[in-house]
Amino acid sequence: MCIRDRCMDLWRDPRSPALSLVESLLGPRVAQPIERCQVALRFPERWSVEDEAPRIDPRGWHVDGTIKGVHSPFTLLLGVALSDVPTDGLGGGLVVYPGTHLSMADEMRAFALGGEHADKCAFRVKPPLQGGIELKPKRGAVVLVHQKVCHTGGPNLSDMTRYCVYFRISHVDHGSLELAALHDPMLEFEGCHDSMRV
């Protein structure tokens, strides 16, 4: 069995909680089939004692797709940790900026729809963001992130390589909903609609 097949089993295996977690957000039976995954490694970083230790770059964030000029390539990012991320210091974990899928929605619309302000939108000029949180999952933990949440890979100041596999999940109607979702970032998250009305 090749590495790709073994990684895909993290999604396909009926013992995995991944599908039920996705359906709790998107709704039952609305995730498109997944055929690909990405294995992501963060190697330990080295620096001399004269240099400042690497830190989270407040301008190092991105939203998946925007580097290639695409605003909505999928709905939900699912990560499975293949190794522990150390709990002390920066260990190469995924760094997320909570709530940016909502707070940056106007900027995302400007980026996606063009217009006179498109060249000055945040996804082109990359203003510094504060409040980044490094996720520190244990091996086997599942992480779910809205596609439009700003994020980056954190520096790895540990002595161990961090391993993770990512799946990009799309709502079955993603192609027809992606423009409307620019005005309602939670549109494709049908499993959350009742709780958001409370």
Tab-separated table of C-alpha atoms in Angstrom:
chain	number	residue	atom	x	y	z
A	1	MET	CA	0.000	0.000	0.000
A	2	CYS	CA	1.442	3.417	-0.969
A	3	ILE	CA	1.657	6.430	1.346
A	4	ARG	CA	-1.206	8.165	-0.489
A	5	ASP	CA	-3.540	5.207	0.092
A	6	ARG	CA	-2.612	5.030	3.757
A	7	CYS	CA	-3.293	8.746	4.163
A	8	MET	CA	-6.603	8.476	2.307
A	9	ASP	CA	-7.613	5.762	4.775
A	10	LEU	CA	-7.587	8.443	7.473
A	11	TRP	CA	-10.645	9.820	5.663
A	12	ARG	CA	-12.197	6.587	4.344
A	13	ASP	CA	-11.806	4.310	7.361
A	14	PRO	CA	-15.241	3.883	8.991
A	15	ARG	CA	-13.542	4.004	12.413
A	16	SER	CA	-12.321	7.543	11.704
A	17	PRO	CA	-14.392	10.391	13.169
A	18	ALA	CA	-13.465	12.630	10.231
A	19	LEU	CA	-16.644	12.171	8.175
A	20	SER	CA	-18.994	12.571	11.137
A	21	LEU	CA	-17.172	15.755	12.186
A	22	VAL	CA	-17.448	17.163	8.665
A	23	GLU	CA	-21.143	16.283	8.501
A	24	SER	CA	-21.735	17.988	11.857
A	25	LEU	CA	-20.615	21.218	10.147
A	26	LEU	CA	-21.737	20.858	6.529
A	27	GLY	CA	-24.761	18.635	7.051
A	28	PRO	CA	-25.330	14.942	6.312
A	29	ARG	CA	-24.265	13.529	2.936
A	30	VAL	CA	-23.295	16.874	1.399
A	31	ALA	CA	-19.490	16.509	1.265
A	32	GLN	CA	-18.144	15.810	-2.208
A	33	PRO	CA	-16.006	12.653	-2.518
A	34	ILE	CA	-12.328	13.236	-1.740
A	35	GLU	CA	-9.676	11.758	-3.999
A	36	ARG	CA	-6.552	13.661	-2.928
A	37	CYS	CA	-4.706	14.721	0.177
A	38	GLN	CA	-1.594	16.706	1.076
A	39	VAL	CA	1.098	15.531	3.463
A	40	ALA	CA	2.625	18.598	5.113
A	41	LEU	CA	5.926	18.585	6.993
A	42	ARG	CA	7.442	21.346	9.105
A	43	PHE	CA	11.128	20.744	9.668
A	44	PRO	CA	12.976	22.049	12.734
A	45	GLU	CA	14.434	25.520	12.193
A	46	ARG	CA	17.967	26.385	13.175
A	47	TRP	CA	19.323	29.755	14.198
A	48	SER	CA	22.472	30.985	15.840
A	49	VAL	CA	22.557	32.368	19.373
A	50	GLU	CA	23.295	35.820	17.906
A	51	ASP	CA	20.024	35.791	15.960
A	52	GLU	CA	16.538	36.299	17.293
A	53	ALA	CA	14.579	33.037	17.381
A	54	PRO	CA	12.029	32.673	14.587
A	55	ARG	CA	8.503	33.766	15.497
A	56	ILE	CA	5.078	33.827	13.899
A	57	ASP	CA	5.237	36.359	11.068
A	58	PRO	CA	2.156	38.636	11.363
A	59	ARG	CA	2.288	39.107	7.567
A	60	GLY	CA	2.944	35.446	6.796
A	61	TRP	CA	-0.734	34.455	6.707
A	62	HIS	CA	-2.775	33.452	3.684
A	63	VAL	CA	-6.178	32.119	2.704
A	64	ASP	CA	-6.007	28.989	0.573
A	65	GLY	CA	-6.402	29.794	-3.102
A	66	THR	CA	-5.769	33.541	-2.969
A	67	ILE	CA	-2.083	33.214	-3.871
A	68	LYS	CA	-3.257	31.711	-7.173
A	69	GLY	CA	-6.029	34.296	-7.565
A	70	VAL	CA	-8.829	31.906	-6.530
A	71	HIS	CA	-11.230	32.896	-3.748
A	72	SER	CA	-13.137	29.680	-3.002
A	73	PRO	CA	-11.351	26.491	-4.115
A	74	PHE	CA	-13.141	24.392	-1.450
A	75	THR	CA	-15.297	24.709	1.688
A	76	LEU	CA	-13.470	23.187	4.639
A	77	LEU	CA	-9.891	22.226	5.495
A	78	LEU	CA	-9.519	19.016	7.498
A	79	GLY	CA	-6.160	18.162	9.027
A	80	VAL	CA	-5.106	14.966	10.765
A	81	ALA	CA	-2.004	15.211	12.933
A	82	LEU	CA	0.455	12.424	12.160
A	83	SER	CA	2.747	13.494	14.998
A	84	ASP	CA	2.364	15.407	18.248
A	85	VAL	CA	2.936	19.151	18.153
A	86	PRO	CA	4.935	20.053	21.285
A	87	THR	CA	2.911	21.951	23.860
A	88	ASP	CA	5.828	24.147	24.927
A	89	GLY	CA	7.109	26.752	22.494
A	90	LEU	CA	6.507	26.870	18.758
A	91	GLY	CA	6.428	23.383	17.281
A	92	GLY	CA	5.468	23.928	13.647
A	93	GLY	CA	1.719	23.642	14.186
A	94	LEU	CA	-0.924	25.292	12.041
A	95	VAL	CA	-1.430	28.913	13.127
A	96	VAL	CA	-4.981	30.203	12.722
A	97	TYR	CA	-6.475	33.669	13.122
A	98	PRO	CA	-9.900	32.897	14.650
A	99	GLY	CA	-12.897	34.699	13.207
A	100	THR	CA	-11.128	36.066	10.144
A	101	HIS	CA	-13.531	34.190	7.852
A	102	LEU	CA	-16.096	36.722	9.121
A	103	SER	CA	-14.024	39.817	9.964
A	104	MET	CA	-12.272	39.760	6.569
A	105	ALA	CA	-15.408	38.976	4.538
A	106	ASP	CA	-15.554	42.459	2.978
A	107	GLU	CA	-11.913	42.154	1.935
A	108	MET	CA	-12.583	38.715	0.440
A	109	ARG	CA	-15.481	40.096	-1.611
A	110	ALA	CA	-13.252	42.903	-2.906
A	111	PHE	CA	-10.604	40.346	-3.840
A	112	ALA	CA	-13.088	37.991	-5.502
A	113	LEU	CA	-15.321	40.454	-7.312
A	114	GLY	CA	-12.701	42.997	-8.350
A	115	GLY	CA	-13.654	46.626	-8.618
A	116	GLU	CA	-11.771	49.789	-7.829
A	117	HIS	CA	-10.443	48.618	-4.451
A	118	ALA	CA	-9.395	45.091	-5.430
A	119	ASP	CA	-5.688	45.948	-5.732
A	120	LYS	CA	-5.685	47.393	-2.207
A	121	CYS	CA	-7.564	44.588	-0.484
A	122	ALA	CA	-5.926	42.737	2.403
A	123	PHE	CA	-5.252	39.618	0.341
A	124	ARG	CA	-2.950	41.601	-1.918
A	125	VAL	CA	-1.212	43.957	0.554
A	126	LYS	CA	-1.125	41.512	3.529
A	127	PRO	CA	-1.523	43.781	6.578
A	128	PRO	CA	-0.094	42.370	9.805
A	129	LEU	CA	-2.594	40.282	11.769
A	130	GLN	CA	-2.506	39.845	15.527
A	131	GLY	CA	-3.966	37.061	17.623
A	132	GLY	CA	-2.634	34.058	15.719
A	133	ILE	CA	-3.005	30.822	17.690
A	134	GLU	CA	-0.767	27.836	17.063
A	135	LEU	CA	-2.800	24.638	17.191
A	136	LYS	CA	-1.021	21.893	19.133
A	137	PRO	CA	-2.827	18.651	18.295
A	138	LYS	CA	-1.720	15.242	19.471
A	139	ARG	CA	-1.089	12.495	16.931
A	140	GLY	CA	-4.415	11.341	15.482
A	141	ALA	CA	-6.310	14.532	16.353
A	142	VAL	CA	-8.553	16.060	13.700
A	143	VAL	CA	-8.531	19.802	13.010
A	144	LEU	CA	-11.282	21.534	10.999
A	145	VAL	CA	-10.789	25.047	9.588
A	146	HIS	CA	-13.120	27.162	7.440
A	147	GLN	CA	-11.501	27.707	4.030
A	148	LYS	CA	-11.550	31.498	4.508
A	149	VAL	CA	-9.820	31.564	7.891
A	150	CYS	CA	-6.427	33.261	7.612
A	151	HIS	CA	-3.679	30.852	8.613
A	152	THR	CA	-0.031	29.895	8.207
A	153	GLY	CA	2.398	27.200	9.247
A	154	GLY	CA	4.180	28.186	12.425
A	155	PRO	CA	7.933	28.012	12.854
A	156	ASN	CA	9.184	24.750	14.300
A	157	LEU	CA	11.572	25.463	17.142
A	158	SER	CA	11.442	21.907	18.429
A	159	ASP	CA	13.896	19.174	17.471
A	160	MET	CA	11.223	17.018	15.803
A	161	THR	CA	9.665	17.257	12.313
A	162	ARG	CA	5.917	17.932	12.431
A	163	TYR	CA	3.799	15.710	10.135
A	164	CYS	CA	0.187	16.355	9.150
A	165	VAL	CA	-2.123	15.317	6.313
A	166	TYR	CA	-4.703	17.749	4.933
A	167	PHE	CA	-7.917	17.099	3.044
A	168	ARG	CA	-9.781	19.858	1.210
A	169	ILE	CA	-13.504	19.255	1.409
A	170	SER	CA	-16.198	20.856	-0.732
A	171	HIS	CA	-19.935	21.032	-0.195
A	172	VAL	CA	-21.738	19.094	-2.927
A	173	ASP	CA	-23.234	22.408	-4.174
A	174	HIS	CA	-20.019	24.389	-3.738
A	175	GLY	CA	-19.824	25.398	-7.403
A	176	SER	CA	-23.248	27.035	-7.334
A	177	LEU	CA	-22.922	28.485	-3.810
A	178	GLU	CA	-19.409	29.950	-3.817
A	179	LEU	CA	-20.427	33.445	-4.968
A	180	ALA	CA	-23.366	33.647	-2.557
A	181	ALA	CA	-21.042	32.421	0.197
A	182	LEU	CA	-18.942	35.561	-0.286
A	183	HIS	CA	-21.886	37.415	1.312
A	184	ASP	CA	-22.607	34.677	3.866
A	185	PRO	CA	-19.411	32.781	4.779
A	186	MET	CA	-21.421	30.186	6.712
A	187	LEU	CA	-23.839	29.426	3.860
A	188	GLU	CA	-22.351	26.003	3.076
A	189	PHE	CA	-22.212	25.040	6.766
A	190	GLU	CA	-25.745	23.671	6.946
A	191	GLY	CA	-25.013	21.733	10.120
A	192	CYS	CA	-24.442	25.028	11.954
A	193	HIS	CA	-27.490	26.933	10.701
A	194	ASP	CA	-29.834	26.013	13.569
A	195	SER	CA	-27.292	26.894	16.261
A	196	MET	CA	-26.503	30.232	14.554
A	197	ARG	CA	-30.173	31.226	14.747
A	198	VAL	CA	-30.223	30.949	18.549
